[in-house]
Coordinates of C-alpha atoms and ligand atoms in Angstrom, one line a residue:
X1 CA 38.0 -109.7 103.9
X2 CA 35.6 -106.6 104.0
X3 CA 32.3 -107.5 105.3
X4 CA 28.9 -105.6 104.3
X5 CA 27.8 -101.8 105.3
X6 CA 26.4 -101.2 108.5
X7 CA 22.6 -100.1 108.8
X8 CA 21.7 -97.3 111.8
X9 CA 21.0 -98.5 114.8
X10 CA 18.7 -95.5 116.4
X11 CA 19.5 -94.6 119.8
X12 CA 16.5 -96.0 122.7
X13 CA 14.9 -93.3 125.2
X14 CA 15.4 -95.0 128.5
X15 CA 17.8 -97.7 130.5
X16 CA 18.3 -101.1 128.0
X17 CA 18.5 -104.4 129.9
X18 CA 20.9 -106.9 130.5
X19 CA 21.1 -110.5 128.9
X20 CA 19.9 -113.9 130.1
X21 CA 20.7 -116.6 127.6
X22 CA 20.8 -120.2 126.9
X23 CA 24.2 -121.4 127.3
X24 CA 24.4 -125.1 125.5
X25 CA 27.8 -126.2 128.3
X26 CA 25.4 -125.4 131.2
X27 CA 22.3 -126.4 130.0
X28 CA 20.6 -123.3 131.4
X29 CA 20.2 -119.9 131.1
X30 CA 23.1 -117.4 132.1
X31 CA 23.5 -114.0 133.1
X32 CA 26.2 -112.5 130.7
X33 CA 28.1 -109.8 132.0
X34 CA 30.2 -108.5 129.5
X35 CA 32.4 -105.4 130.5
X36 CA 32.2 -102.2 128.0
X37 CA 33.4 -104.1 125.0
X38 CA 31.0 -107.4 124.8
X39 CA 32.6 -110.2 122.6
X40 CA 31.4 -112.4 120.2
X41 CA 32.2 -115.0 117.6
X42 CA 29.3 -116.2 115.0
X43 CA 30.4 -119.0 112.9
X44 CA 30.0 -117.8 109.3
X45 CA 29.1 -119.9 106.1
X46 CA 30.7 -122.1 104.1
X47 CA 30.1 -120.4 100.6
X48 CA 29.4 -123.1 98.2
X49 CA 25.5 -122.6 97.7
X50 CA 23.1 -119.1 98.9
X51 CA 21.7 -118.2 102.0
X52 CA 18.8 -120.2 102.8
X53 CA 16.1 -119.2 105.7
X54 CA 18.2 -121.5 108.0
X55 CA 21.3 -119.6 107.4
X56 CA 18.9 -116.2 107.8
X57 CA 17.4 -117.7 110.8
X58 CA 20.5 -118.3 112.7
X59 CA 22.0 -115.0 111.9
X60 CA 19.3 -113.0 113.2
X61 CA 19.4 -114.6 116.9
X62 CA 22.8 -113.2 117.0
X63 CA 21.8 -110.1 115.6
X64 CA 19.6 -109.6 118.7
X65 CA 22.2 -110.9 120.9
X66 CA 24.3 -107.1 119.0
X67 CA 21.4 -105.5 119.2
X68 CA 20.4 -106.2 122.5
X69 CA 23.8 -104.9 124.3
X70 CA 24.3 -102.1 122.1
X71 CA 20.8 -100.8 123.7
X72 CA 23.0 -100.9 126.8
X73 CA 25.3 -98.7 125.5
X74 CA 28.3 -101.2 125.3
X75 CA 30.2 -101.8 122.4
X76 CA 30.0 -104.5 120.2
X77 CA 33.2 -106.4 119.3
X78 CA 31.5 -108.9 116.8
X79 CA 33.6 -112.0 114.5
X80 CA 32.7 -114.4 112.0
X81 CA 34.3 -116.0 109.7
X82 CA 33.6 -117.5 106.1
X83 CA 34.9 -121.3 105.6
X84 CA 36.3 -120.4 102.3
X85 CA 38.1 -123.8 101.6
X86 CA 36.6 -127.3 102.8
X87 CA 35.3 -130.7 101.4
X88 CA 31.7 -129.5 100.6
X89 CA 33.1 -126.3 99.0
X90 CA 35.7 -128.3 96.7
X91 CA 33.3 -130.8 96.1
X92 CA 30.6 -128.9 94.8
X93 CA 32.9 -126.8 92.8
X94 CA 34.4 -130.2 91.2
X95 CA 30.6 -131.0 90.5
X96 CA 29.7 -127.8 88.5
X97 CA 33.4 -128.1 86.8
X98 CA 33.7 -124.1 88.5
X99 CA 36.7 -123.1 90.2
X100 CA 36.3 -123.3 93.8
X101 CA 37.8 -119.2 94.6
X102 CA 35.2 -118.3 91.9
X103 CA 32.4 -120.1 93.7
X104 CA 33.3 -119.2 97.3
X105 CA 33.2 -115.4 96.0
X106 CA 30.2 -115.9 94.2
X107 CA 28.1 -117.0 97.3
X108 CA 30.3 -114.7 99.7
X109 CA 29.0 -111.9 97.8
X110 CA 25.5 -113.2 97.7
X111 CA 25.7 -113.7 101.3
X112 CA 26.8 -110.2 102.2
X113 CA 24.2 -109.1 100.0
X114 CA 21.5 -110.9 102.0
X115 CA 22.9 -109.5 105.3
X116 CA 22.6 -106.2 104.0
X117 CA 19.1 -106.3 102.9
X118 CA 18.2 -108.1 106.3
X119 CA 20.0 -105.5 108.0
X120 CA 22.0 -108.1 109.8
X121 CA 24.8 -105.9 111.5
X122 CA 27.9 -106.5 110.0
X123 CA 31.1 -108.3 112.3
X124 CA 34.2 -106.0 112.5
X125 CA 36.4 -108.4 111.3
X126 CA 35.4 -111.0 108.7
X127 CA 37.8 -113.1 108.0
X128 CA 38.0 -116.2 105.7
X129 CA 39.6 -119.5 106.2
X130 CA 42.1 -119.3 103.9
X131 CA 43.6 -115.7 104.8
X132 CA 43.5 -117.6 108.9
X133 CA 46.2 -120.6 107.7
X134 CA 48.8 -118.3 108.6
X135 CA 47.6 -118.3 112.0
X136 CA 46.8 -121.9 111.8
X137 CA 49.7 -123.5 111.2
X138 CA 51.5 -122.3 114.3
X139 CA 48.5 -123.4 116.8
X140 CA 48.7 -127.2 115.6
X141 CA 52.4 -126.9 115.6
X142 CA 52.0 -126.1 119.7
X143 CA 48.9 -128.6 119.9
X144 CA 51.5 -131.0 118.3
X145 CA 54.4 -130.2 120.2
X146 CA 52.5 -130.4 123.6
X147 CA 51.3 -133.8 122.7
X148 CA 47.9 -133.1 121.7
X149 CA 48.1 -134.0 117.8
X150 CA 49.5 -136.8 116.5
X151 CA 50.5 -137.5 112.3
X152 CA 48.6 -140.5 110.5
X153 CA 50.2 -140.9 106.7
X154 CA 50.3 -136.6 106.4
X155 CA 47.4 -135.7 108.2
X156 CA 47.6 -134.4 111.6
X157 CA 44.9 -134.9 114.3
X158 CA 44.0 -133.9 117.2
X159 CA 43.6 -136.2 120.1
X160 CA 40.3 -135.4 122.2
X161 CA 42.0 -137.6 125.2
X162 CA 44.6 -134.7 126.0
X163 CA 41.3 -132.3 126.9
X164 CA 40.3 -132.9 130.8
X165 CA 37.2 -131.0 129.8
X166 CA 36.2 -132.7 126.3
X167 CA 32.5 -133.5 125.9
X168 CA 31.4 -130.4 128.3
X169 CA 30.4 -128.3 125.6
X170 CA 27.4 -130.2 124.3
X171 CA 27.0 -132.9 127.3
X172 CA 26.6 -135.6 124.7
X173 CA 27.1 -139.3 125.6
X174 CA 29.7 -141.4 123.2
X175 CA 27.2 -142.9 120.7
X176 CA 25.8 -139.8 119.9
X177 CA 28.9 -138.1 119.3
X178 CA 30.3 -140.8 117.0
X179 CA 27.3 -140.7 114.9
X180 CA 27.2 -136.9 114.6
X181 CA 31.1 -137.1 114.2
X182 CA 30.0 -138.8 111.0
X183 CA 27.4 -137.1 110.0
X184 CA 28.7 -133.7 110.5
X185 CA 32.8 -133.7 108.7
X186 CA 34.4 -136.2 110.8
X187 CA 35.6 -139.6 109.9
X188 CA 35.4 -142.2 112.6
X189 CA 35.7 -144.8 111.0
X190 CA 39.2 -144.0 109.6
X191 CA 41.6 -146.9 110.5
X192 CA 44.4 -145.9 112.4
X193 CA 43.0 -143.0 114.5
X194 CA 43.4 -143.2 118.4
X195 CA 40.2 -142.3 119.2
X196 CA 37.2 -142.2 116.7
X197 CA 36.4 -138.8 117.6
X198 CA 39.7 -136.8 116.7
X199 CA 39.0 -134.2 114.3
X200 CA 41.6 -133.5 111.8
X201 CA 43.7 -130.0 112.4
X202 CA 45.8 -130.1 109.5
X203 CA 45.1 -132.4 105.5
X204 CA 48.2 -132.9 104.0
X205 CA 48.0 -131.6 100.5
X206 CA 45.7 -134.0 98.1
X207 CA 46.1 -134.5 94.1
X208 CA 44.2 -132.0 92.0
X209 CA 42.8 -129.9 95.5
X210 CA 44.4 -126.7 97.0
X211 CA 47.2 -126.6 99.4
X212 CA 49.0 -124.1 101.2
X213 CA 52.5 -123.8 103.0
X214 CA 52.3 -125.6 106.5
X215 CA 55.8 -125.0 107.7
X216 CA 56.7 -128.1 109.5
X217 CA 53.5 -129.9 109.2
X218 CA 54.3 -129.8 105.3
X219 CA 52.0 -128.7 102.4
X220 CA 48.2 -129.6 103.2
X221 CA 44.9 -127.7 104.4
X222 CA 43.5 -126.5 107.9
X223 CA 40.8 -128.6 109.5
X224 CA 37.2 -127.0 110.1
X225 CA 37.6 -126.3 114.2
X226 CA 41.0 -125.4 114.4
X227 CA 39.8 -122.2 111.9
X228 CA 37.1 -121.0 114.4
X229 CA 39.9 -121.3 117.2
X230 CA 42.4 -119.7 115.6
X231 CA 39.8 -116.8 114.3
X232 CA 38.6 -116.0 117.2
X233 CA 41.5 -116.2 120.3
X234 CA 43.5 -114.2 117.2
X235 CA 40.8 -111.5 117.1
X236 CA 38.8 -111.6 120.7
X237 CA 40.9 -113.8 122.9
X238 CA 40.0 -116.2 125.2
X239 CA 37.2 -116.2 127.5
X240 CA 34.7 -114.3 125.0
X241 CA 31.1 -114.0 125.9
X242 CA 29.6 -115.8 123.1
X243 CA 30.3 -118.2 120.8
X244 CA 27.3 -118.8 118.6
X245 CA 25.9 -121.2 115.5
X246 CA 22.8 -123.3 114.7
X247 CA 22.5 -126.0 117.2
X248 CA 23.8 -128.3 114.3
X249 CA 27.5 -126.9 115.7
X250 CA 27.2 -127.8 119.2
X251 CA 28.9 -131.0 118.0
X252 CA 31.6 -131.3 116.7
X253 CA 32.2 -128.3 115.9
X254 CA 32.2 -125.8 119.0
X255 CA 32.8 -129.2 121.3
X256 CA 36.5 -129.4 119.3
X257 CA 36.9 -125.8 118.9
X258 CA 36.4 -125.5 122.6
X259 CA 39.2 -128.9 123.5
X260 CA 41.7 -127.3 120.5
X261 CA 41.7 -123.6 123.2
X262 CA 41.5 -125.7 125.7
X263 CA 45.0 -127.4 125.3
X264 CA 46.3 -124.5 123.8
X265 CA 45.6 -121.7 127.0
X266 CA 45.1 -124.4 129.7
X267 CA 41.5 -122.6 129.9
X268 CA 38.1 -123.4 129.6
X269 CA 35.7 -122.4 128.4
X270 CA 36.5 -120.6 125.5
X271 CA 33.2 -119.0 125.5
X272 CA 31.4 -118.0 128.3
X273 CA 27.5 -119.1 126.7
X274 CA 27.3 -121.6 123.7
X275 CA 24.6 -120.0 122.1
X276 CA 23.0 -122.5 119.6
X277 CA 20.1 -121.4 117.4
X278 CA 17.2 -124.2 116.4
X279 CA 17.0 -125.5 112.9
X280 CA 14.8 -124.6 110.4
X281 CA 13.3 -126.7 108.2
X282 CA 11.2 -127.3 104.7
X283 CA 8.6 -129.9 103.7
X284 CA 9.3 -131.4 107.0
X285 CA 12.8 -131.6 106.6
X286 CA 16.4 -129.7 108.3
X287 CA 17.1 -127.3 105.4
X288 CA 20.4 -128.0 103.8
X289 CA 22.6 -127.6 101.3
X290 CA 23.8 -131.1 100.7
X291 CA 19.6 -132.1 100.6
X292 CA 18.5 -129.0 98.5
X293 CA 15.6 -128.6 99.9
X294 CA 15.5 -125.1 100.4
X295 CA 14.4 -121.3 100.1
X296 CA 16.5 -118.9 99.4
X297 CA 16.8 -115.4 100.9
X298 CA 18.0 -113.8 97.3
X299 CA 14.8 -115.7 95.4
X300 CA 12.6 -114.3 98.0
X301 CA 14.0 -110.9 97.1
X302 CA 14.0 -111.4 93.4
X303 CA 10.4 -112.5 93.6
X304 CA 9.8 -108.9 95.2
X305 CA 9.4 -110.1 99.1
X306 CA 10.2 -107.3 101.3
X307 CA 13.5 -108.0 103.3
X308 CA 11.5 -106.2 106.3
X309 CA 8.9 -109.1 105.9
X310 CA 11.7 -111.8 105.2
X311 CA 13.2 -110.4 108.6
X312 CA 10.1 -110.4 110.2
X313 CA 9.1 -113.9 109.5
X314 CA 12.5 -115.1 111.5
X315 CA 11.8 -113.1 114.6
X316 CA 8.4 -114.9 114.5
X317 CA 10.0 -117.6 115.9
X318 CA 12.1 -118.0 119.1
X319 CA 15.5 -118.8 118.1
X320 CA 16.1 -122.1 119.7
X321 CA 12.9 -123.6 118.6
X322 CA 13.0 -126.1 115.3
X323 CA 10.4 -125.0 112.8
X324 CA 9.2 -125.5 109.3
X325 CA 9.4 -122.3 106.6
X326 CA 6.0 -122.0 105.3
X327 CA 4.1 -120.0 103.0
X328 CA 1.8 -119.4 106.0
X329 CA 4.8 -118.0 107.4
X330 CA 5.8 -115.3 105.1
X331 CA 2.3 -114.0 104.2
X332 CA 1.6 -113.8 108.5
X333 CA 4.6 -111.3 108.3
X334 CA 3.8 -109.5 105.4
X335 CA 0.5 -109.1 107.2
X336 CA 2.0 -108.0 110.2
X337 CA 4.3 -105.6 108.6
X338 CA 1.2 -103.8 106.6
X339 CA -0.1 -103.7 110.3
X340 CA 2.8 -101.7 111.7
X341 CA 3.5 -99.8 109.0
X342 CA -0.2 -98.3 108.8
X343 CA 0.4 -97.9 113.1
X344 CA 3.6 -95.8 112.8
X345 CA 2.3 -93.6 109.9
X346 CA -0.4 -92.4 111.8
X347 CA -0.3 -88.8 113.7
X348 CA -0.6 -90.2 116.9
X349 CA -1.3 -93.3 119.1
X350 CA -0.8 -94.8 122.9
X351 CA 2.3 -93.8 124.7
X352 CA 4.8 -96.0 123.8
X353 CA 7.4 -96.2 126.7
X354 CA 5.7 -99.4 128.3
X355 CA 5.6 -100.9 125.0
X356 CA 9.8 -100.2 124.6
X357 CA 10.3 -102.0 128.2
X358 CA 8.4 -104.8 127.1
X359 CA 10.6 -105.4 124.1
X360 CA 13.5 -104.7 126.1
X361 CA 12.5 -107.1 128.9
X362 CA 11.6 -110.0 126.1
X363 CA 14.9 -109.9 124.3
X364 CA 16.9 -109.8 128.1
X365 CA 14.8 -113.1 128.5
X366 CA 16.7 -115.5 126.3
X367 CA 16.1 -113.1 123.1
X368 CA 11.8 -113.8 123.0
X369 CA 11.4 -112.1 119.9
X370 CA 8.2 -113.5 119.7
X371 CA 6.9 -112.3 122.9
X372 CA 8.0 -108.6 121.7
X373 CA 6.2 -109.0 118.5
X374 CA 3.1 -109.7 120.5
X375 CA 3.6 -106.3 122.4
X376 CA 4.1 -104.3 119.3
X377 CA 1.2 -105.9 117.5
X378 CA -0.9 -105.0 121.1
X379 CA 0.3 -101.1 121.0
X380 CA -1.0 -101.0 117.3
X381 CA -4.3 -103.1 118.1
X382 CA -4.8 -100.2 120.6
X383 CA -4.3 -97.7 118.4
X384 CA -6.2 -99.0 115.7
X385 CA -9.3 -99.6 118.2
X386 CA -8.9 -96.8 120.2
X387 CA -6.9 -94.2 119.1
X388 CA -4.2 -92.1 121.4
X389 CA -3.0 -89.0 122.1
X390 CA 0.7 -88.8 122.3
X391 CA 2.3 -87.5 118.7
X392 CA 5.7 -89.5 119.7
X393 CA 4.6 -92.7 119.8
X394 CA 4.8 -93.4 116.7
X395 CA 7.9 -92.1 116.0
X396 CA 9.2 -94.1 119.0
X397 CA 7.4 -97.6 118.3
X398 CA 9.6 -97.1 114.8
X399 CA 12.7 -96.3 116.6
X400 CA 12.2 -98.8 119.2
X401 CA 11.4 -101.9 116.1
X402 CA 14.4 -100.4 114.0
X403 CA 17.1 -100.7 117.1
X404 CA 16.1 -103.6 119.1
X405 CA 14.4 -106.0 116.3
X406 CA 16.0 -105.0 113.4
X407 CA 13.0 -103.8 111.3
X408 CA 12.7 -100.8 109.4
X409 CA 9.2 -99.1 109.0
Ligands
5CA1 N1 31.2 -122.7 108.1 C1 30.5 -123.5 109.1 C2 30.6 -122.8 110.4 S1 32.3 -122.4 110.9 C3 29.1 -123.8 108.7 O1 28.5 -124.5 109.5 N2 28.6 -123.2 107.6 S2 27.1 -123.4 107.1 O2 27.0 -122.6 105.9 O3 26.9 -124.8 106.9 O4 26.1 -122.9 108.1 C4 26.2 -121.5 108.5 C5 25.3 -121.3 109.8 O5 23.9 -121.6 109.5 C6 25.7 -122.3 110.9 O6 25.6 -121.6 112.2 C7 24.7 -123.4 110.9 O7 24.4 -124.0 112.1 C8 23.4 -122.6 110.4 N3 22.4 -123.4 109.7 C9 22.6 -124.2 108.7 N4 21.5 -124.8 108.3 C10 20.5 -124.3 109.2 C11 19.1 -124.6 109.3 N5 18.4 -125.4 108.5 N6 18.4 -123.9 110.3 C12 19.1 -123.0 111.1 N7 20.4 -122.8 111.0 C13 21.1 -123.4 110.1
ZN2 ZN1 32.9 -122.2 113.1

């Protein structure tokens, strides 16, 4: 499916700077060294409600992550994908008696709306679950023929015990996976199963919910991990730099994704950094759709909030840390942005190449967008208190915000 236009990304004066990022599997940070084309694979929505600040949140990390190589002059081959068809979609559509294509549309649209006014940059290929099951249904088929799937009454599973290397991804002992397994899509306690933990790859076809052609695993529906898989080896192959989502996906999601390539290439890991964003939350709770409790990016903009501020508000916080969307929040970054706005109109102010390293060398650290707030806010406090002389600072502080953070002035 198309994706959303593409906002400028000015180009930098001076050398940008490599990446050192938090990779989930290792537990630490790693030096990515991606070759002239850098990789990556953002897990996408499920469209059955808007974008909320979590959703925005999460987005904008791997933004940075874009914005951050393309400052090295490498190209950016970027995925995601949009989980057009699965249980909370259906469900919600069977609660507001909508049709579930009309309502997966409906947010898809909102959500590439939000993207664009966030100036998110947009993947090359965006690609929805259901327009994947053609690519689906042969990787079970191998997963099943090489023993890793097995059929309980239509449904077809995959068994984590055929992975050598299951449970590296998020280093999680057993308890804590069956309860997330639970919590997040999975259904341990299903009688039958061989192991708790097997996600499903392929649903045979229910009454009254939508089915596709499955070849020889018969009418029925992908599974949520096997979509990602199939997405991304289809369009970046294996061994890409980043796979990326809120840390909410580390398990099950990524850890299955991860197994399903796994068996299927005889490799791991499929990624070379899990990159897992922290969670944002309202009233002292994980925003979520299935709890409601939540702010929208589109209100904010039909209540008049500037997307700049919106965007500025997220980079307030470092991606992998948990925090709670406030008003306190959003009327800092308006602050902030009145601040730089008023800097970079001025004629002049203090040259403003340190002030680009600093931003460069934050981001490299593990993407501290906070730490290159700080320097920009300390190049216009300078200005403000004492003036300067160079007539391109200004113009470069602007440059500098727009490509490496995201925010226009
Ligand atoms: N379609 C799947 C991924 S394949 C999915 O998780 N969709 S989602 O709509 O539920 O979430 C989209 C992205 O937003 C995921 O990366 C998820 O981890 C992230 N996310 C969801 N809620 C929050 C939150 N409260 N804070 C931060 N990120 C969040
Ligand atoms: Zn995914």
């Amino acid at each position: 499916m198309y994706a959303w236009p593409a906002s400028e990304v000015p180009a930098l004066p001076g050398q940008g700077r490599g990446l050192r990022i938090h990779d989930t599997a290792t537990g630490g940070l790693v030096t990515l060294d991606p070759g002239p084309v850098a990789r990556i694979y953002v897990c996408g929505i499920t469209p059955y409600d808007a974008t909320h600040m979590g959703h925005a949140a999460t987005y904008n990390a791997f933004d940075l992550v874009q914005r951050v190589w393309l400052d090295t002059k490498r190209q950016v081959h970027y995925v995601q994908n949009v989980t057009d068809v699965d249980d909370p979609l259906l469900e919600r559509a069977q609660r507001d008696d909508i049709d579930w294509v009309a309502l997966a549309e409906k947010e898809t649209a909102l959500f590439r709306e939000d993207m664009t006014a966030l100036r998110m940059l947009p993947p090359k290929h965006y690609i929805g679950a259901v327009e994947a099951i053609p690519g689906i249904v042969p990787l079970v088929e191998r997963l099943r023929d090489a023993g890793a799937a097995y059929e309980l009454d239509g449904d077809i599973y995959f068994s984590v015990e055929s992975d050598p290397n299951f449970g590296k991804v998020s280093n999680l002992d057993a308890a804590a996976m069956r309860l997330l397994s639970a919590e997040r899509g999975g259904d341990p306690d299903r009688p039958g199963k061989k192991n708790p933990l097997d996600p499903m790859l392929w649903m045979a076809a229910r009454p009254g919910e939508p089915s596709w052609d499955g070849g020889s695993l018969g009418r029925g529906r992908p599974g949520w991990h096997i979509e990602c898989v199939a997405i991304a080896l289809d369009h970046l192959g294996m061994g890409f730099d980043v796979q990326g989502g809120g840390s909410d996906l580390a398990f099950p999601h990524h850890e299955m994704g991860a197994s399903h390539a796994q068996v299927l290439t005889g490799e791991f890991p499929m990624a070379k950094a899990y990159v897992h964003a922290g969670m944002v939350a309202l009233h002292g709770e994980k925003m979520s759709k299935s709890k409601g409790n939540l702010v929208f990016v589109s209100q904010l903009r039909r209540d008049g909030v500037d997307p700049v501020a919106i965007r500025l508000a997220l980079l307030a916080h470092h991606y992998r840390a948990d925090w709670e969307w406030t008003d306190q929040v959003l009327q800092d970054a308006v602050a902030r942005l009145d601040r730089w706005r008023a800097a970079v109109s001025r004629p002049d102010g203090p040259p403003a190449e340190a002030l680009v390293e600093e931003i460069r060398v934050a981001l490299g650290h593990d993407l501290d967008a906070p730490a290159a707030l700080a320097a920009v806010d300390r190049w216009a406090a300078e200005q403000e208190e004492r003036g300067g002389t160079d007539s391109g600072a200004p113009g470069v502080v602007s440059r500098a915000v727009d490509a490496l953070l995201g925010v226009a002035l």
